[in-house]
Amino acid sequence: MSYLNATNDLYKEAALTPDVGLCCTTNPVWQFPGLSIPKIMQEMNYGCGSTVSAQDLVNNPKVLYVGVGGGMELLQFSYFSRQKGGVTGVDVVDEMLEASKKNFKIAEEENTWFKSEFVDLVKGDALNLPVASESIDVAAQNCLFNIFKAEDLQKAVSEMYRVLKPHGRLVMSDPICEQPMNDELRNDDRLRALCLSGSIPMKDYIKALTDAGFGTIEIRARKSYRVLSPNHYPTEELVYIESIEIAAIKDPMPADGPCVFTGKTAIYYGDEQYFDDKNGHVLMQNQPLAVCDKTAAALAKANDQIHISESTWHYNGGGCC
């Protein structure tokens, strides 16, 4: 059995018998004004964070969500895109699509504004999306891409890039792991399906996005997720896993490489009113400016009266680029 078949079987079981602790996100469930999320959707929240952010969802966007779960994030996206077919949910597991369809009927009863027709549920594969090129404003996935092995991950990311409009956004939440894992963990299909042993270092995750062509990367959150301990898993040392929330924007790739925002800021404290690096970055006296990592490095070399903060792993827009 391939690891993808093991994944499909696991989520078929989770659709037929909801498993509250399957992913056990520690995120709060975003309850927007006038939005009621059915209990069954919350029980089937099989993500490791959230991909729903109001800053991405202006002007009734066309949204694609891959790996539908119980439909919770599809409902949340519909809150911002209240139009027929405004949100498309794609999943390869028939039982999960059927469970989401039933859950939307409950959501209609709890939300006077919501109609099931706002969401198109489509059977499809993340590696070959049944979606037209450059037709989507915001694409999202939650705790799915970490399951894929390297070659399949690149295919999945490239498919998301294909369907996005220019300047469209791919918003994701996935586990990452900076430590090496042994082969027994890596090759355990069920642990991979459980969003554990497929976790890769952040730099490799970002590289998969930039290799696909995304010119801007935003790290929006980074937090604890799991540990794989020797008394429960086939490992001789404790393996620490985090979850990240990240956005990749289909901007043109800059000549000097992608802009990767990790929450750094630059503060000019010199004797002039401002510092202009002549490359599009103007720092006002003692005012923090959010900067991408490459700009942070350039500014540090350009002037010794600029303070560059460490990465906070939290960035929500604005800044240098």
CSV table of C-alpha atoms in Angstrom, one decimal:
chain,number,residue,atom,x,y,z
A,1,MET,CA,0.0,0.0,0.0
A,2,SER,CA,1.4,3.4,-0.9
A,3,TYR,CA,1.5,6.2,1.6
A,4,LEU,CA,-1.2,8.1,-0.4
A,5,ASN,CA,-3.6,5.0,-0.1
A,6,ALA,CA,-2.9,4.9,3.6
A,7,THR,CA,-3.8,8.6,3.9
A,8,ASN,CA,-7.0,8.1,2.0
A,9,ASP,CA,-8.0,5.2,4.2
A,10,LEU,CA,-7.3,7.2,7.4
A,11,TYR,CA,-9.5,10.1,6.3
A,12,LYS,CA,-12.2,7.8,5.0
A,13,GLU,CA,-12.4,6.5,8.6
A,14,ALA,CA,-12.3,10.0,10.0
A,15,ALA,CA,-15.2,11.0,7.7
A,16,LEU,CA,-17.4,8.1,8.7
A,17,THR,CA,-16.5,8.3,12.5
A,18,PRO,CA,-15.3,11.8,13.4
A,19,ASP,CA,-12.0,11.7,15.3
A,20,VAL,CA,-11.8,14.7,17.6
A,21,GLY,CA,-8.1,14.2,18.5
A,22,LEU,CA,-6.8,13.3,15.0
A,23,CYS,CA,-4.9,16.6,14.5
A,24,CYS,CA,-5.9,18.4,17.6
A,25,THR,CA,-5.2,22.0,16.5
A,26,THR,CA,-4.6,24.3,19.5
A,27,ASN,CA,-5.9,27.3,17.5
A,28,PRO,CA,-9.1,28.9,18.6
A,29,VAL,CA,-12.0,28.5,16.2
A,30,TRP,CA,-12.6,31.9,14.6
A,31,GLN,CA,-16.2,32.9,15.3
A,32,PHE,CA,-16.8,35.9,13.1
A,33,PRO,CA,-19.9,38.2,13.8
A,34,GLY,CA,-23.0,36.3,12.7
A,35,LEU,CA,-21.1,33.1,12.0
A,36,SER,CA,-22.1,29.9,13.8
A,37,ILE,CA,-19.9,26.9,13.2
A,38,PRO,CA,-21.8,23.6,13.8
A,39,LYS,CA,-20.3,21.3,16.5
A,40,ILE,CA,-19.8,18.5,14.0
A,41,MET,CA,-17.6,20.7,11.9
A,42,GLN,CA,-15.5,21.6,14.9
A,43,GLU,CA,-15.1,17.9,15.7
A,44,MET,CA,-13.9,17.3,12.2
A,45,ASN,CA,-11.4,20.1,12.2
A,46,TYR,CA,-8.4,18.1,11.0
A,47,GLY,CA,-6.0,20.9,10.6
A,48,CYS,CA,-3.0,22.2,12.6
A,49,GLY,CA,-3.7,25.9,12.5
A,50,SER,CA,-5.9,28.2,10.4
A,51,THR,CA,-5.8,29.4,6.8
A,52,VAL,CA,-8.7,31.9,7.2
A,53,SER,CA,-7.5,35.6,7.5
A,54,ALA,CA,-9.7,38.6,6.7
A,55,GLN,CA,-6.8,40.4,5.1
A,56,ASP,CA,-6.8,37.9,2.2
A,57,LEU,CA,-10.5,37.8,1.7
A,58,VAL,CA,-11.7,41.2,0.2
A,59,ASN,CA,-14.0,41.8,-2.7
A,60,ASN,CA,-15.8,38.5,-2.8
A,61,PRO,CA,-12.8,36.4,-3.8
A,62,LYS,CA,-12.9,33.1,-5.6
A,63,VAL,CA,-11.5,30.6,-3.1
A,64,LEU,CA,-10.1,27.1,-3.5
A,65,TYR,CA,-9.7,24.8,-0.5
A,66,VAL,CA,-8.0,21.4,-0.9
A,67,GLY,CA,-8.7,18.7,1.6
A,68,VAL,CA,-12.2,19.6,2.8
A,69,GLY,CA,-12.3,18.0,6.3
A,70,GLY,CA,-15.7,18.5,7.8
A,71,GLY,CA,-16.2,21.8,5.9
A,72,MET,CA,-15.4,24.3,8.7
A,73,GLU,CA,-12.9,26.4,6.8
A,74,LEU,CA,-15.0,26.2,3.7
A,75,LEU,CA,-17.8,27.7,5.8
A,76,GLN,CA,-15.5,30.4,7.1
A,77,PHE,CA,-14.3,31.2,3.6
A,78,SER,CA,-17.9,31.5,2.5
A,79,TYR,CA,-18.5,34.1,5.1
A,80,PHE,CA,-16.3,36.4,3.0
A,81,SER,CA,-17.4,35.1,-0.4
A,82,ARG,CA,-21.2,34.9,-0.4
A,83,GLN,CA,-21.8,34.0,-4.0
A,84,LYS,CA,-22.8,30.9,-5.8
A,85,GLY,CA,-19.7,28.8,-6.3
A,86,GLY,CA,-17.6,31.4,-4.5
A,87,VAL,CA,-15.7,28.6,-2.7
A,88,THR,CA,-14.5,25.3,-4.3
A,89,GLY,CA,-13.6,22.4,-2.0
A,90,VAL,CA,-11.6,19.6,-3.6
A,91,ASP,CA,-11.0,16.2,-1.9
A,92,VAL,CA,-10.1,12.8,-3.2
A,93,VAL,CA,-12.0,11.0,-0.4
A,94,ASP,CA,-15.7,10.4,-1.4
A,95,GLU,CA,-16.8,9.9,2.2
A,96,MET,CA,-15.2,13.3,3.3
A,97,LEU,CA,-17.0,15.1,0.5
A,98,GLU,CA,-20.3,13.5,1.5
A,99,ALA,CA,-19.8,14.4,5.2
A,100,SER,CA,-19.1,18.0,4.3
A,101,LYS,CA,-22.2,18.2,2.2
A,102,LYS,CA,-24.3,17.0,5.1
A,103,ASN,CA,-22.6,19.4,7.5
A,104,PHE,CA,-23.4,22.3,5.2
A,105,LYS,CA,-27.1,21.5,5.6
A,106,ILE,CA,-26.6,21.9,9.4
A,107,ALA,CA,-24.7,25.2,8.8
A,108,GLU,CA,-27.7,26.5,6.8
A,109,GLU,CA,-30.0,25.9,9.8
A,110,GLU,CA,-27.6,27.8,12.1
A,111,ASN,CA,-26.7,30.7,9.7
A,112,THR,CA,-29.4,32.6,8.0
A,113,TRP,CA,-26.9,34.1,5.5
A,114,PHE,CA,-25.3,30.8,4.4
A,115,LYS,CA,-26.4,28.7,1.4
A,116,SER,CA,-24.9,25.4,0.5
A,117,GLU,CA,-24.6,26.7,-3.1
A,118,PHE,CA,-21.9,29.0,-2.0
A,119,VAL,CA,-19.6,26.0,-1.9
A,120,ASP,CA,-18.8,23.6,-4.9
A,121,LEU,CA,-17.6,20.3,-3.6
A,122,VAL,CA,-15.5,18.5,-6.3
A,123,LYS,CA,-13.8,15.2,-6.2
A,124,GLY,CA,-10.2,15.7,-7.2
A,125,ASP,CA,-6.5,15.1,-6.5
A,126,ALA,CA,-4.2,17.8,-5.1
A,127,LEU,CA,-1.6,16.6,-7.6
A,128,ASN,CA,-3.9,17.3,-10.6
A,129,LEU,CA,-6.5,19.9,-9.6
A,130,PRO,CA,-9.8,19.9,-11.5
A,131,VAL,CA,-9.6,23.7,-11.6
A,132,ALA,CA,-8.9,26.1,-14.5
A,133,SER,CA,-5.6,28.0,-14.6
A,134,GLU,CA,-5.5,31.5,-13.2
A,135,SER,CA,-9.1,31.3,-11.9
A,136,ILE,CA,-8.6,31.5,-8.1
A,137,ASP,CA,-7.9,34.5,-5.9
A,138,VAL,CA,-7.1,32.6,-2.7
A,139,ALA,CA,-6.1,28.9,-2.4
A,140,ALA,CA,-5.6,27.1,0.9
A,141,GLN,CA,-4.8,23.8,2.5
A,142,ASN,CA,-4.5,22.8,6.1
A,143,CYS,CA,-2.3,19.9,7.3
A,144,LEU,CA,-2.2,18.3,3.9
A,145,PHE,CA,1.0,19.2,2.1
A,146,ASN,CA,3.2,17.9,4.9
A,147,ILE,CA,1.9,14.4,4.1
A,148,PHE,CA,3.5,14.4,0.6
A,149,LYS,CA,6.9,13.2,-0.1
A,150,ALA,CA,9.3,15.6,-1.9
A,151,GLU,CA,8.3,14.9,-5.5
A,152,ASP,CA,4.6,14.9,-4.8
A,153,LEU,CA,4.9,18.1,-2.7
A,154,GLN,CA,6.4,19.9,-5.6
A,155,LYS,CA,3.6,18.8,-7.9
A,156,ALA,CA,1.0,19.9,-5.3
A,157,VAL,CA,2.6,23.3,-4.9
A,158,SER,CA,2.9,23.8,-8.7
A,159,GLU,CA,-0.8,23.0,-9.1
A,160,MET,CA,-1.7,25.6,-6.6
A,161,TYR,CA,0.5,28.1,-8.4
A,162,ARG,CA,-1.1,27.2,-11.7
A,163,VAL,CA,-4.7,27.8,-10.6
A,164,LEU,CA,-4.0,31.2,-8.9
A,165,LYS,CA,-4.5,34.5,-10.6
A,166,PRO,CA,-1.4,36.8,-10.8
A,167,HIS,CA,-0.9,38.2,-7.2
A,168,GLY,CA,-3.2,35.5,-5.8
A,169,ARG,CA,-2.4,33.9,-2.5
A,170,LEU,CA,-1.7,30.4,-1.3
A,171,VAL,CA,-2.4,30.2,2.4
A,172,MET,CA,-1.3,27.1,4.4
A,173,SER,CA,-0.9,25.6,7.8
A,174,ASP,CA,1.4,22.6,8.1
A,175,PRO,CA,3.7,20.9,10.7
A,176,ILE,CA,7.4,21.4,10.3
A,177,CYS,CA,10.4,19.8,12.0
A,178,GLU,CA,14.0,21.1,12.2
A,179,GLN,CA,15.4,17.8,13.5
A,180,PRO,CA,16.4,14.9,11.3
A,181,MET,CA,14.0,11.9,11.6
A,182,ASN,CA,15.1,8.3,11.3
A,183,ASP,CA,14.1,6.1,8.3
A,184,GLU,CA,11.6,4.1,10.4
A,185,LEU,CA,9.6,7.3,11.2
A,186,ARG,CA,9.9,8.7,7.7
A,187,ASN,CA,8.7,5.4,6.1
A,188,ASP,CA,5.8,4.8,8.4
A,189,ASP,CA,2.8,5.5,6.1
A,190,ARG,CA,0.3,5.9,9.0
A,191,LEU,CA,2.5,8.4,10.8
A,192,ARG,CA,2.9,10.3,7.6
A,193,ALA,CA,-0.9,10.3,7.1
A,194,LEU,CA,-1.3,11.5,10.7
A,195,CYS,CA,0.7,14.7,9.7
A,196,LEU,CA,3.8,13.7,11.8
A,197,SER,CA,6.6,12.0,10.0
A,198,GLY,CA,6.3,14.0,6.8
A,199,SER,CA,7.2,17.3,8.6
A,200,ILE,CA,10.2,19.0,7.0
A,201,PRO,CA,12.4,21.9,8.0
A,202,MET,CA,11.0,25.4,7.3
A,203,LYS,CA,13.8,26.2,4.8
A,204,ASP,CA,12.8,23.2,2.7
A,205,TYR,CA,9.2,24.1,2.9
A,206,ILE,CA,9.9,27.6,1.7
A,207,LYS,CA,12.1,26.3,-1.1
A,208,ALA,CA,9.3,24.2,-2.4
A,209,LEU,CA,7.2,27.4,-2.7
A,210,THR,CA,9.9,29.6,-4.3
A,211,ASP,CA,10.9,26.8,-6.7
A,212,ALA,CA,7.3,26.8,-7.9
A,213,GLY,CA,7.7,30.6,-8.6
A,214,PHE,CA,6.1,32.3,-5.6
A,215,GLY,CA,8.0,35.6,-5.3
A,216,THR,CA,6.8,36.6,-1.8
A,217,ILE,CA,6.5,34.4,1.3
A,218,GLU,CA,5.0,35.4,4.6
A,219,ILE,CA,5.5,33.5,7.8
A,220,ARG,CA,2.4,34.4,9.8
A,221,ALA,CA,2.6,32.1,12.8
A,222,ARG,CA,4.9,29.5,14.3
A,223,LYS,CA,3.9,27.5,17.4
A,224,SER,CA,4.4,24.2,19.2
A,225,TYR,CA,2.5,21.2,17.8
A,226,ARG,CA,3.7,17.7,18.9
A,227,VAL,CA,6.6,15.7,20.2
A,228,LEU,CA,7.6,12.2,19.1
A,229,SER,CA,9.0,10.6,22.2
A,230,PRO,CA,11.0,7.3,22.6
A,231,ASN,CA,8.4,5.8,24.9
A,232,HIS,CA,5.6,6.2,22.2
A,233,TYR,CA,7.4,6.2,18.8
A,234,PRO,CA,10.4,4.4,17.2
A,235,THR,CA,12.9,7.1,17.9
A,236,GLU,CA,15.9,7.2,20.3
A,237,GLU,CA,15.6,11.0,20.9
A,238,LEU,CA,12.7,13.4,21.4
A,239,VAL,CA,11.6,14.9,18.1
A,240,TYR,CA,9.9,18.3,18.4
A,241,ILE,CA,7.4,19.3,15.8
A,242,GLU,CA,6.0,22.8,15.3
A,243,SER,CA,3.1,24.1,13.1
A,244,ILE,CA,3.4,27.2,10.9
A,245,GLU,CA,0.9,29.4,9.1
A,246,ILE,CA,2.3,30.7,5.9
A,247,ALA,CA,1.2,32.6,2.8
A,248,ALA,CA,2.8,32.4,-0.6
A,249,ILE,CA,1.9,35.2,-3.0
A,250,LYS,CA,2.1,34.8,-6.8
A,251,ASP,CA,4.2,37.9,-7.3
A,252,PRO,CA,6.9,38.0,-10.0
A,253,MET,CA,10.1,36.6,-8.7
A,254,PRO,CA,12.5,39.5,-7.9
A,255,ALA,CA,15.8,39.5,-9.7
A,256,ASP,CA,17.7,39.1,-6.4
A,257,GLY,CA,15.5,36.3,-5.2
A,258,PRO,CA,12.2,35.9,-3.3
A,259,CYS,CA,11.1,38.2,-0.5
A,260,VAL,CA,10.7,36.0,2.6
A,261,PHE,CA,9.1,37.8,5.6
A,262,THR,CA,9.9,36.1,9.0
A,263,GLY,CA,8.8,39.0,11.2
A,264,LYS,CA,12.0,41.1,11.2
A,265,THR,CA,11.9,44.9,11.6
A,266,ALA,CA,14.4,47.7,10.9
A,267,ILE,CA,14.7,50.8,13.0
A,268,TYR,CA,16.9,53.8,12.0
A,269,TYR,CA,18.3,55.7,14.9
A,270,GLY,CA,20.8,57.9,13.2
A,271,ASP,CA,21.1,61.7,13.2
A,272,GLU,CA,19.0,62.5,10.1
A,273,GLN,CA,15.2,62.5,9.8
A,274,TYR,CA,15.2,59.4,7.7
A,275,PHE,CA,17.5,56.9,5.9
A,276,ASP,CA,16.9,56.1,2.2
A,277,ASP,CA,18.8,53.2,0.8
A,278,LYS,CA,18.0,54.2,-2.8
A,279,ASN,CA,16.5,50.8,-3.3
A,280,GLY,CA,12.9,51.6,-2.4
A,281,HIS,CA,13.3,51.5,1.4
A,282,VAL,CA,12.9,54.6,3.5
A,283,LEU,CA,13.3,54.4,7.2
A,284,MET,CA,11.9,57.3,9.3
A,285,GLN,CA,13.7,58.2,12.5
A,286,ASN,CA,13.0,55.6,15.2
A,287,GLN,CA,10.0,54.1,13.4
A,288,PRO,CA,10.0,50.3,12.9
A,289,LEU,CA,9.6,49.1,9.3
A,290,ALA,CA,8.8,45.4,8.6
A,291,VAL,CA,11.4,44.0,6.2
A,292,CYS,CA,12.0,40.8,4.4
A,293,ASP,CA,15.1,38.8,5.4
A,294,LYS,CA,17.1,39.9,2.3
A,295,THR,CA,16.3,43.6,2.9
A,296,ALA,CA,17.2,43.2,6.6
A,297,ALA,CA,20.6,41.9,5.6
A,298,ALA,CA,21.2,44.6,3.0
A,299,LEU,CA,20.2,47.4,5.5
A,300,ALA,CA,22.5,46.0,8.2
A,301,LYS,CA,25.4,46.4,5.7
A,302,ALA,CA,24.3,49.8,4.4
A,303,ASN,CA,24.2,51.7,7.7
A,304,ASP,CA,25.5,50.9,11.2
A,305,GLN,CA,22.8,53.0,12.8
A,306,ILE,CA,20.0,50.6,11.9
A,307,HIS,CA,18.7,48.1,14.4
A,308,ILE,CA,17.5,44.8,12.9
A,309,SER,CA,15.3,42.6,15.1
A,310,GLU,CA,15.4,38.9,15.2
A,311,SER,CA,12.7,36.9,13.4
A,312,THR,CA,9.5,36.8,15.3
A,313,TRP,CA,7.8,34.3,12.9
A,314,HIS,CA,4.8,36.6,12.8
A,315,TYR,CA,4.1,38.9,9.9
A,316,ASN,CA,0.8,40.3,8.8
A,317,GLY,CA,1.6,42.6,5.9
A,318,GLY,CA,2.9,46.1,5.2
A,319,GLY,CA,6.6,46.9,5.2
A,320,CYS,CA,9.3,47.1,2.7
A,321,CYS,CA,8.2,45.3,-0.4
